[in-house]
PDB file of C-alpha atoms and ligand atoms in Angstrom:
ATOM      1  CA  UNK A   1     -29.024  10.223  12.210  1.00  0.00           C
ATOM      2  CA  UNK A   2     -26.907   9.700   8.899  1.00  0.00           C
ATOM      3  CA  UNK A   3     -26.858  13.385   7.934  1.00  0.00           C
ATOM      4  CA  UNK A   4     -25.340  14.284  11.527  1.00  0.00           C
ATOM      5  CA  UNK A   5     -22.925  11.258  11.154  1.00  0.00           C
ATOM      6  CA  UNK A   6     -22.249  12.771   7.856  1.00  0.00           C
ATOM      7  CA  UNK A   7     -21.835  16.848   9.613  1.00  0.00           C
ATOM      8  CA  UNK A   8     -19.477  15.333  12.249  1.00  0.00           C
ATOM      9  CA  UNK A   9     -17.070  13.433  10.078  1.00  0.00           C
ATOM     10  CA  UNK A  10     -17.114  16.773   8.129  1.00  0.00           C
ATOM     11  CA  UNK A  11     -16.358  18.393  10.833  1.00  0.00           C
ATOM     12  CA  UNK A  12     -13.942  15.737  11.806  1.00  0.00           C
ATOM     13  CA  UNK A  13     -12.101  16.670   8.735  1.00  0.00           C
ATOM     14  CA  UNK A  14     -11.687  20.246   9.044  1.00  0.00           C
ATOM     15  CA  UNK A  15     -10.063  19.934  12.338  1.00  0.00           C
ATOM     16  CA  UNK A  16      -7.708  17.311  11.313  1.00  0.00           C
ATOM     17  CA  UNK A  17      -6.683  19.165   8.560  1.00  0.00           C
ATOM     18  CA  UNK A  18      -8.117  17.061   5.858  1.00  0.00           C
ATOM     19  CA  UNK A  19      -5.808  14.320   6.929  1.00  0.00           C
ATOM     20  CA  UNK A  20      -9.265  11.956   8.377  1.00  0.00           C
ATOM     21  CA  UNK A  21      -9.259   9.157   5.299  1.00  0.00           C
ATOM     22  CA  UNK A  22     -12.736   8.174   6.389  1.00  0.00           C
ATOM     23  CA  UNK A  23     -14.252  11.937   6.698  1.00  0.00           C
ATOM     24  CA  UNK A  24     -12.469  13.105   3.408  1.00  0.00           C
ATOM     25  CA  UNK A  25     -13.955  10.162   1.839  1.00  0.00           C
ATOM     26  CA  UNK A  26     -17.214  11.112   3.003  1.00  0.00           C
ATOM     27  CA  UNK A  27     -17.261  14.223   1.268  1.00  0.00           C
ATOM     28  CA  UNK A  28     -16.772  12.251  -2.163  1.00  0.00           C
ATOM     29  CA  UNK A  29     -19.473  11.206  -4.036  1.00  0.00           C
ATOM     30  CA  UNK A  30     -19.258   7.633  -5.159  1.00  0.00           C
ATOM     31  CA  UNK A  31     -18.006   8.562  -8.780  1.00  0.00           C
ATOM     32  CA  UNK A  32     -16.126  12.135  -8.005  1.00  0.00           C
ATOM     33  CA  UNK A  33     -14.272  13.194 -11.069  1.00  0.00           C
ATOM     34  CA  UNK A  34      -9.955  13.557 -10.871  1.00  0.00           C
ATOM     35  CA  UNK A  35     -10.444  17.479 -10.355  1.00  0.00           C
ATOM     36  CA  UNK A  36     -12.926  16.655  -7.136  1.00  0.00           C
ATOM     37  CA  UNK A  37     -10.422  14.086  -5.684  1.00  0.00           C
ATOM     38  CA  UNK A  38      -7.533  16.552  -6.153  1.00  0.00           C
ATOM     39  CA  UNK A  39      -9.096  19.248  -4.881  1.00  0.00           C
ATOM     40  CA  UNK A  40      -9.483  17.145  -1.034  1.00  0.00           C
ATOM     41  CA  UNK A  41      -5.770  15.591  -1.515  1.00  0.00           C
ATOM     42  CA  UNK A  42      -3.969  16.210   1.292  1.00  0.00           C
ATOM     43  CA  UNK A  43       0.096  15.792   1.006  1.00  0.00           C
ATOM     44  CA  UNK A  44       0.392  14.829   4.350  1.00  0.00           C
ATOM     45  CA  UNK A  45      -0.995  11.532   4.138  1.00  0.00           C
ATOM     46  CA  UNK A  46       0.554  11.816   0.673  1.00  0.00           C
ATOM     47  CA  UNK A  47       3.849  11.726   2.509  1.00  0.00           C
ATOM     48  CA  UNK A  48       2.333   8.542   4.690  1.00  0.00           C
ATOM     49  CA  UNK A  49       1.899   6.530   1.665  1.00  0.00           C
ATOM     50  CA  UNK A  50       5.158   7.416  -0.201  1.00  0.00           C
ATOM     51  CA  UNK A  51       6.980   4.405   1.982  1.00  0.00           C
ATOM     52  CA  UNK A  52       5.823   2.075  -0.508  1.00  0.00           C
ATOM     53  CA  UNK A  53       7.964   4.287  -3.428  1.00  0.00           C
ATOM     54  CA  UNK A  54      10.672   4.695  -1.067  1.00  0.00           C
ATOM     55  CA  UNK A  55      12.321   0.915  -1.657  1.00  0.00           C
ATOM     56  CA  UNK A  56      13.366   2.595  -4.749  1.00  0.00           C
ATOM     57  CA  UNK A  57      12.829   6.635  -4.778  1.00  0.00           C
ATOM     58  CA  UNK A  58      14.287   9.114  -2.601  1.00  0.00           C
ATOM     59  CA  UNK A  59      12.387  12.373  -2.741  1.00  0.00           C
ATOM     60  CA  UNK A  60      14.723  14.584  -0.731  1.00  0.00           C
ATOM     61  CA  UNK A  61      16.744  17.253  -3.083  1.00  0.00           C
ATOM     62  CA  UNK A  62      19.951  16.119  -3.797  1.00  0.00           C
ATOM     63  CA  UNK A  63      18.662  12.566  -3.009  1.00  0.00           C
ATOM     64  CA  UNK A  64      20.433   9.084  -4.471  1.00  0.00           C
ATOM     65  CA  UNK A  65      19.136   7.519  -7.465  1.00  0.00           C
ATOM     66  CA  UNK A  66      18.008   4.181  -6.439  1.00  0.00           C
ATOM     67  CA  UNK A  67      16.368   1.074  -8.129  1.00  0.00           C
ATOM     68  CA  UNK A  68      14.506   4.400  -9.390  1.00  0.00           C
ATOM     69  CA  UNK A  69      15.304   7.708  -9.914  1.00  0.00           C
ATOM     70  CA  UNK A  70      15.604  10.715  -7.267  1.00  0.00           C
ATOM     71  CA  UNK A  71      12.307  12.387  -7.656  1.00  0.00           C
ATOM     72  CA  UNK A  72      12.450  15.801  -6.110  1.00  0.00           C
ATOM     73  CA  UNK A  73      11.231  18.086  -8.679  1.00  0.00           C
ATOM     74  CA  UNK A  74       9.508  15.715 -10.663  1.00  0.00           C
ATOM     75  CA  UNK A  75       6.193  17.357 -10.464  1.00  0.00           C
ATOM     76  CA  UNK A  76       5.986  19.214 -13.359  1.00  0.00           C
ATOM     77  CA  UNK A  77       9.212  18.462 -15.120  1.00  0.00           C
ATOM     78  CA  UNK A  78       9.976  16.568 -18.563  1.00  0.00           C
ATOM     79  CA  UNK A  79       9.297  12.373 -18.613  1.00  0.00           C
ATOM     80  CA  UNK A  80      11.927  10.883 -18.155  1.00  0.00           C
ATOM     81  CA  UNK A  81      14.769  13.536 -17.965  1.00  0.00           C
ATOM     82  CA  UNK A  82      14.428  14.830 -14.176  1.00  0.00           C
ATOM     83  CA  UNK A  83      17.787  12.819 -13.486  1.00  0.00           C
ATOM     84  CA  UNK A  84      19.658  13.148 -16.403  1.00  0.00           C
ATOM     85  CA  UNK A  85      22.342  10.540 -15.414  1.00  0.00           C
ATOM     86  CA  UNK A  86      19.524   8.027 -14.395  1.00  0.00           C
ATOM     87  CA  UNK A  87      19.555   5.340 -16.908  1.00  0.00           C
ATOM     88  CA  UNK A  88      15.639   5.883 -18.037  1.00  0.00           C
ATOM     89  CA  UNK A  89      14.291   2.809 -20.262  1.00  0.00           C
ATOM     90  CA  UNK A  90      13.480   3.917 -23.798  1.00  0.00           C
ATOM     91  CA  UNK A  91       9.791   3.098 -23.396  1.00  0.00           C
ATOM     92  CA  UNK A  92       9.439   6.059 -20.459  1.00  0.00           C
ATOM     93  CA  UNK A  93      11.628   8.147 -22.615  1.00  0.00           C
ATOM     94  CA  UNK A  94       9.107   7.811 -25.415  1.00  0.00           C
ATOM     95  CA  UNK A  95       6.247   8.523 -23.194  1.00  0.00           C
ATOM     96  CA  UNK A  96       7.095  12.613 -23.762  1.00  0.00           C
ATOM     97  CA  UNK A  97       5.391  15.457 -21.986  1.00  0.00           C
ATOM     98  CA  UNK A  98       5.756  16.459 -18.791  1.00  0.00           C
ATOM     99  CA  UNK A  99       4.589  15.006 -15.554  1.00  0.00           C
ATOM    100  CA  UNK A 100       1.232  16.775 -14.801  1.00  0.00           C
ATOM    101  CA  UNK A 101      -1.053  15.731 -12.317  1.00  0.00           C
ATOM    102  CA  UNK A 102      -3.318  14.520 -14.902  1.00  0.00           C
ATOM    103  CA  UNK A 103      -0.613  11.960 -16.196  1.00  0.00           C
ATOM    104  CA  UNK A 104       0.854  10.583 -13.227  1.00  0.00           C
ATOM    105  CA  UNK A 105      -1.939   9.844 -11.745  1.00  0.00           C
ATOM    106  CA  UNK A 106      -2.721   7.251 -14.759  1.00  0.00           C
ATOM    107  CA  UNK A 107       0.946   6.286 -14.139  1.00  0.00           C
ATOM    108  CA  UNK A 108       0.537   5.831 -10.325  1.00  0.00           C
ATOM    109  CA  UNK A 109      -2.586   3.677 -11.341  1.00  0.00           C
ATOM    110  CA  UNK A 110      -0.754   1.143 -13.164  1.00  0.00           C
ATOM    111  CA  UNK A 111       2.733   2.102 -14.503  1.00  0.00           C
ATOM    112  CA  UNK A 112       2.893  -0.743 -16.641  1.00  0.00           C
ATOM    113  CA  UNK A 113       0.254  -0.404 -18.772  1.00  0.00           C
ATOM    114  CA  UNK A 114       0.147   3.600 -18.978  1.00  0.00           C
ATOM    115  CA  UNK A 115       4.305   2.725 -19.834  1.00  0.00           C
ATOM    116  CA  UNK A 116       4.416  -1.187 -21.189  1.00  0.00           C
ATOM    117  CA  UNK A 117       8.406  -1.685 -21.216  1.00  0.00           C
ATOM    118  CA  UNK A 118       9.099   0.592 -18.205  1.00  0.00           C
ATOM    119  CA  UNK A 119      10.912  -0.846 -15.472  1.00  0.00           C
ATOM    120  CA  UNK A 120       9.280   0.671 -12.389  1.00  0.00           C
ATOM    121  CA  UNK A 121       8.524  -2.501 -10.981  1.00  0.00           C
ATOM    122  CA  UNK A 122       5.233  -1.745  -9.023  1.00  0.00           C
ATOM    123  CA  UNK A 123       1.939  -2.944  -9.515  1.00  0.00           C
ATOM    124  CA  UNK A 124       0.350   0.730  -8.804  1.00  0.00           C
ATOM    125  CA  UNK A 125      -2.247   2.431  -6.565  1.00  0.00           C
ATOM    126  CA  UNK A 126      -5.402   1.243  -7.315  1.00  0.00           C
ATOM    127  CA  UNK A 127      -7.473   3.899  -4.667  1.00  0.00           C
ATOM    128  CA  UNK A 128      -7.913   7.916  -6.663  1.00  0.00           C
ATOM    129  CA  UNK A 129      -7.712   9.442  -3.149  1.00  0.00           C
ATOM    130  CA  UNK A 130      -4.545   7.704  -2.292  1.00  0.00           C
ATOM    131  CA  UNK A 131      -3.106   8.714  -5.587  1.00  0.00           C
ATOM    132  CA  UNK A 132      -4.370  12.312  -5.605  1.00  0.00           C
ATOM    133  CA  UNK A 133      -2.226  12.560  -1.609  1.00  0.00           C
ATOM    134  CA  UNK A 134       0.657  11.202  -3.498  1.00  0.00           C
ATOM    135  CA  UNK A 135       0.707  13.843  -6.333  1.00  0.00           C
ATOM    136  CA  UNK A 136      -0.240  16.624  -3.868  1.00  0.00           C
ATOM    137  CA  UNK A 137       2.865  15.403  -2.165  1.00  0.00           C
ATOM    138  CA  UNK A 138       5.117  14.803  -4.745  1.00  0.00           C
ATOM    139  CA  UNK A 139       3.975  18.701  -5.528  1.00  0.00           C
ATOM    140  CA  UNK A 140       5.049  20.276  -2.485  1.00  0.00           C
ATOM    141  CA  UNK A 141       8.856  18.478  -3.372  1.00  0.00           C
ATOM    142  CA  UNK A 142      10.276  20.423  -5.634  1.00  0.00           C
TER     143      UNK A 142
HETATM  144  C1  LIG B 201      10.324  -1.459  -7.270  1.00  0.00           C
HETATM  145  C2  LIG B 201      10.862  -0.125  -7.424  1.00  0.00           C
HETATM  146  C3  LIG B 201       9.885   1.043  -7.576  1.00  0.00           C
HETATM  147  C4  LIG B 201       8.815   1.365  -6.772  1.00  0.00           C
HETATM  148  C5  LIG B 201       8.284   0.621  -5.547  1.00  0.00           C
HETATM  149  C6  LIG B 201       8.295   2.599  -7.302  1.00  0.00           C
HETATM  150  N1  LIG B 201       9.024   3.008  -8.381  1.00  0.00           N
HETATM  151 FE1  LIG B 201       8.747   4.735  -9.462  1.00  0.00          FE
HETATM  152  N2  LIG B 201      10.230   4.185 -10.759  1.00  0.00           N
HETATM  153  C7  LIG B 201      10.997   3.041 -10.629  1.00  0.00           C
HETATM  154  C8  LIG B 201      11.866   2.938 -11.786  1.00  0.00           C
HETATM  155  C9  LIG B 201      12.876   1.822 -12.048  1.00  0.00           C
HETATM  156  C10 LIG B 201      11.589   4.053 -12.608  1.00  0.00           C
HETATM  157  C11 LIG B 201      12.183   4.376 -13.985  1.00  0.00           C
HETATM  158  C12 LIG B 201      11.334   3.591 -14.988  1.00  0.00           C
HETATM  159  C13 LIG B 201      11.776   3.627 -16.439  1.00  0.00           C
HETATM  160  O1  LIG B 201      12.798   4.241 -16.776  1.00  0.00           O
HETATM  161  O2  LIG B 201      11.056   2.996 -17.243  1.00  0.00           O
HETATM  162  C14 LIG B 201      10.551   4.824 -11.910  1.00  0.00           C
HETATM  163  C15 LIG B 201      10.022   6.015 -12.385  1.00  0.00           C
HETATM  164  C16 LIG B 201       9.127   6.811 -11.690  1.00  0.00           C
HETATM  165  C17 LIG B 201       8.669   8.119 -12.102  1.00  0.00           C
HETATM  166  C18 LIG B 201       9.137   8.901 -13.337  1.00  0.00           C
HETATM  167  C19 LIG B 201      10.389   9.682 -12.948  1.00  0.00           C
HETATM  168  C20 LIG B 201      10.928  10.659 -13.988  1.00  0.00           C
HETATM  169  O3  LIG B 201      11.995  11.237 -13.696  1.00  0.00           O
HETATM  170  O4  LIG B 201      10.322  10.856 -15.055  1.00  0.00           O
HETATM  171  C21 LIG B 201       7.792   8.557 -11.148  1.00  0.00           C
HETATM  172  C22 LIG B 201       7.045   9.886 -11.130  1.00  0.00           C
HETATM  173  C23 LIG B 201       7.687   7.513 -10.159  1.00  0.00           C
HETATM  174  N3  LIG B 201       8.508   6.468 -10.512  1.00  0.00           N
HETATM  175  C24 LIG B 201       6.901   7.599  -9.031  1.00  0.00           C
HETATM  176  C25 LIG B 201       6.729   6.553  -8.103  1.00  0.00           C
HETATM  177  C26 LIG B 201       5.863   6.639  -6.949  1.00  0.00           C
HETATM  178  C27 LIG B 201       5.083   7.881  -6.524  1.00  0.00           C
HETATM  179  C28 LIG B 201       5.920   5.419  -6.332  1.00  0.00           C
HETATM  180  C29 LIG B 201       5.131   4.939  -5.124  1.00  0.00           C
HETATM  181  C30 LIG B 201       3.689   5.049  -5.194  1.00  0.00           C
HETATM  182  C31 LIG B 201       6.864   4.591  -7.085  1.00  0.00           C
HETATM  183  N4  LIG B 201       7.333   5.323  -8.145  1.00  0.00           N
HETATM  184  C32 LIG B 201       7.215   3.285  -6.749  1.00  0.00           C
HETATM  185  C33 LIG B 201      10.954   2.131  -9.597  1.00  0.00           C
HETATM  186  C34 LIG B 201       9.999   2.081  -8.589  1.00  0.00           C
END
């Protein structure tokens, strides 16, 4: 009975495109690494859950900075230097690198403790698959 429960949300999930929360959870094992979750994130739903960024991002290019920056492009790009004339807080500035997937899903997790001093007010995503749709959005914008 469970392992055909387990086939049809499978199944479930290939014909919705991935997009099934419950089905692509299924697939995870209880302790998947960031690589497994990545590799089922799905920027649809990604797109779903960026209302709660859009209070204060706009992802469209040539978007308004808001309470945060414009973030079209910012997959990939330099911390902190996407929108040059966005007034970035020195502690994000300091942060350095570039936004890989790897890094902003520990920022999506809890932006003020990956960036103590930022100003993204937002307490973060605590759920990896949730995150991981966000990134795989954020990576089709750009
Ligand atoms: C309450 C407003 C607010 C919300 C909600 C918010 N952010 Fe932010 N975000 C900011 C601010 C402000 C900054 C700039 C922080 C700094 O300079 O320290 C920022 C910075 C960022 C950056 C770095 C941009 C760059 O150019 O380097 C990313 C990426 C980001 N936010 C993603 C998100 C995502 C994804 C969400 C939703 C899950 C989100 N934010 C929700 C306000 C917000």
């Amino acid at each position: 009975m469970r392992a055909s429960a387990l086939l049809a949300a499978v199944g479930l999930a290939a014909c919705s495109g991935g997009g099934d929360d419950a089905a692509r959870r299924a697939r995870l094992g209880p302790n998947p690494t960031f690589a497994q979750v990545m590799r089922i994130a799905d920027a649809h739903a990604g797109r779903r859950q960026f209302g709660q960024c859009a209070a204060c991002h706009s992802l469209a290019a040539g978007g308004a900075d808001r309470n945060g920056p414009n973030l079209h492009g910012v997959f990939g790009a330099p911390v902190a230097q996407n929108r040059p004339r966005f007034g970035y807080t020195d502690a994000l500035q300091a942060h350095g690198g570039r936004w890989s997937a790897e890094r902003l899903d520990t920022w999506l997790a809890n932006p003020r403790a990956t960036v103590p001093g930022t100003t993204m007010a937002f307490a973060g995503v605590r759920d990896p698959l949730t995150r991981a749709d966000l990134i795989a959005y954020l990576r089709t914008q750009r």
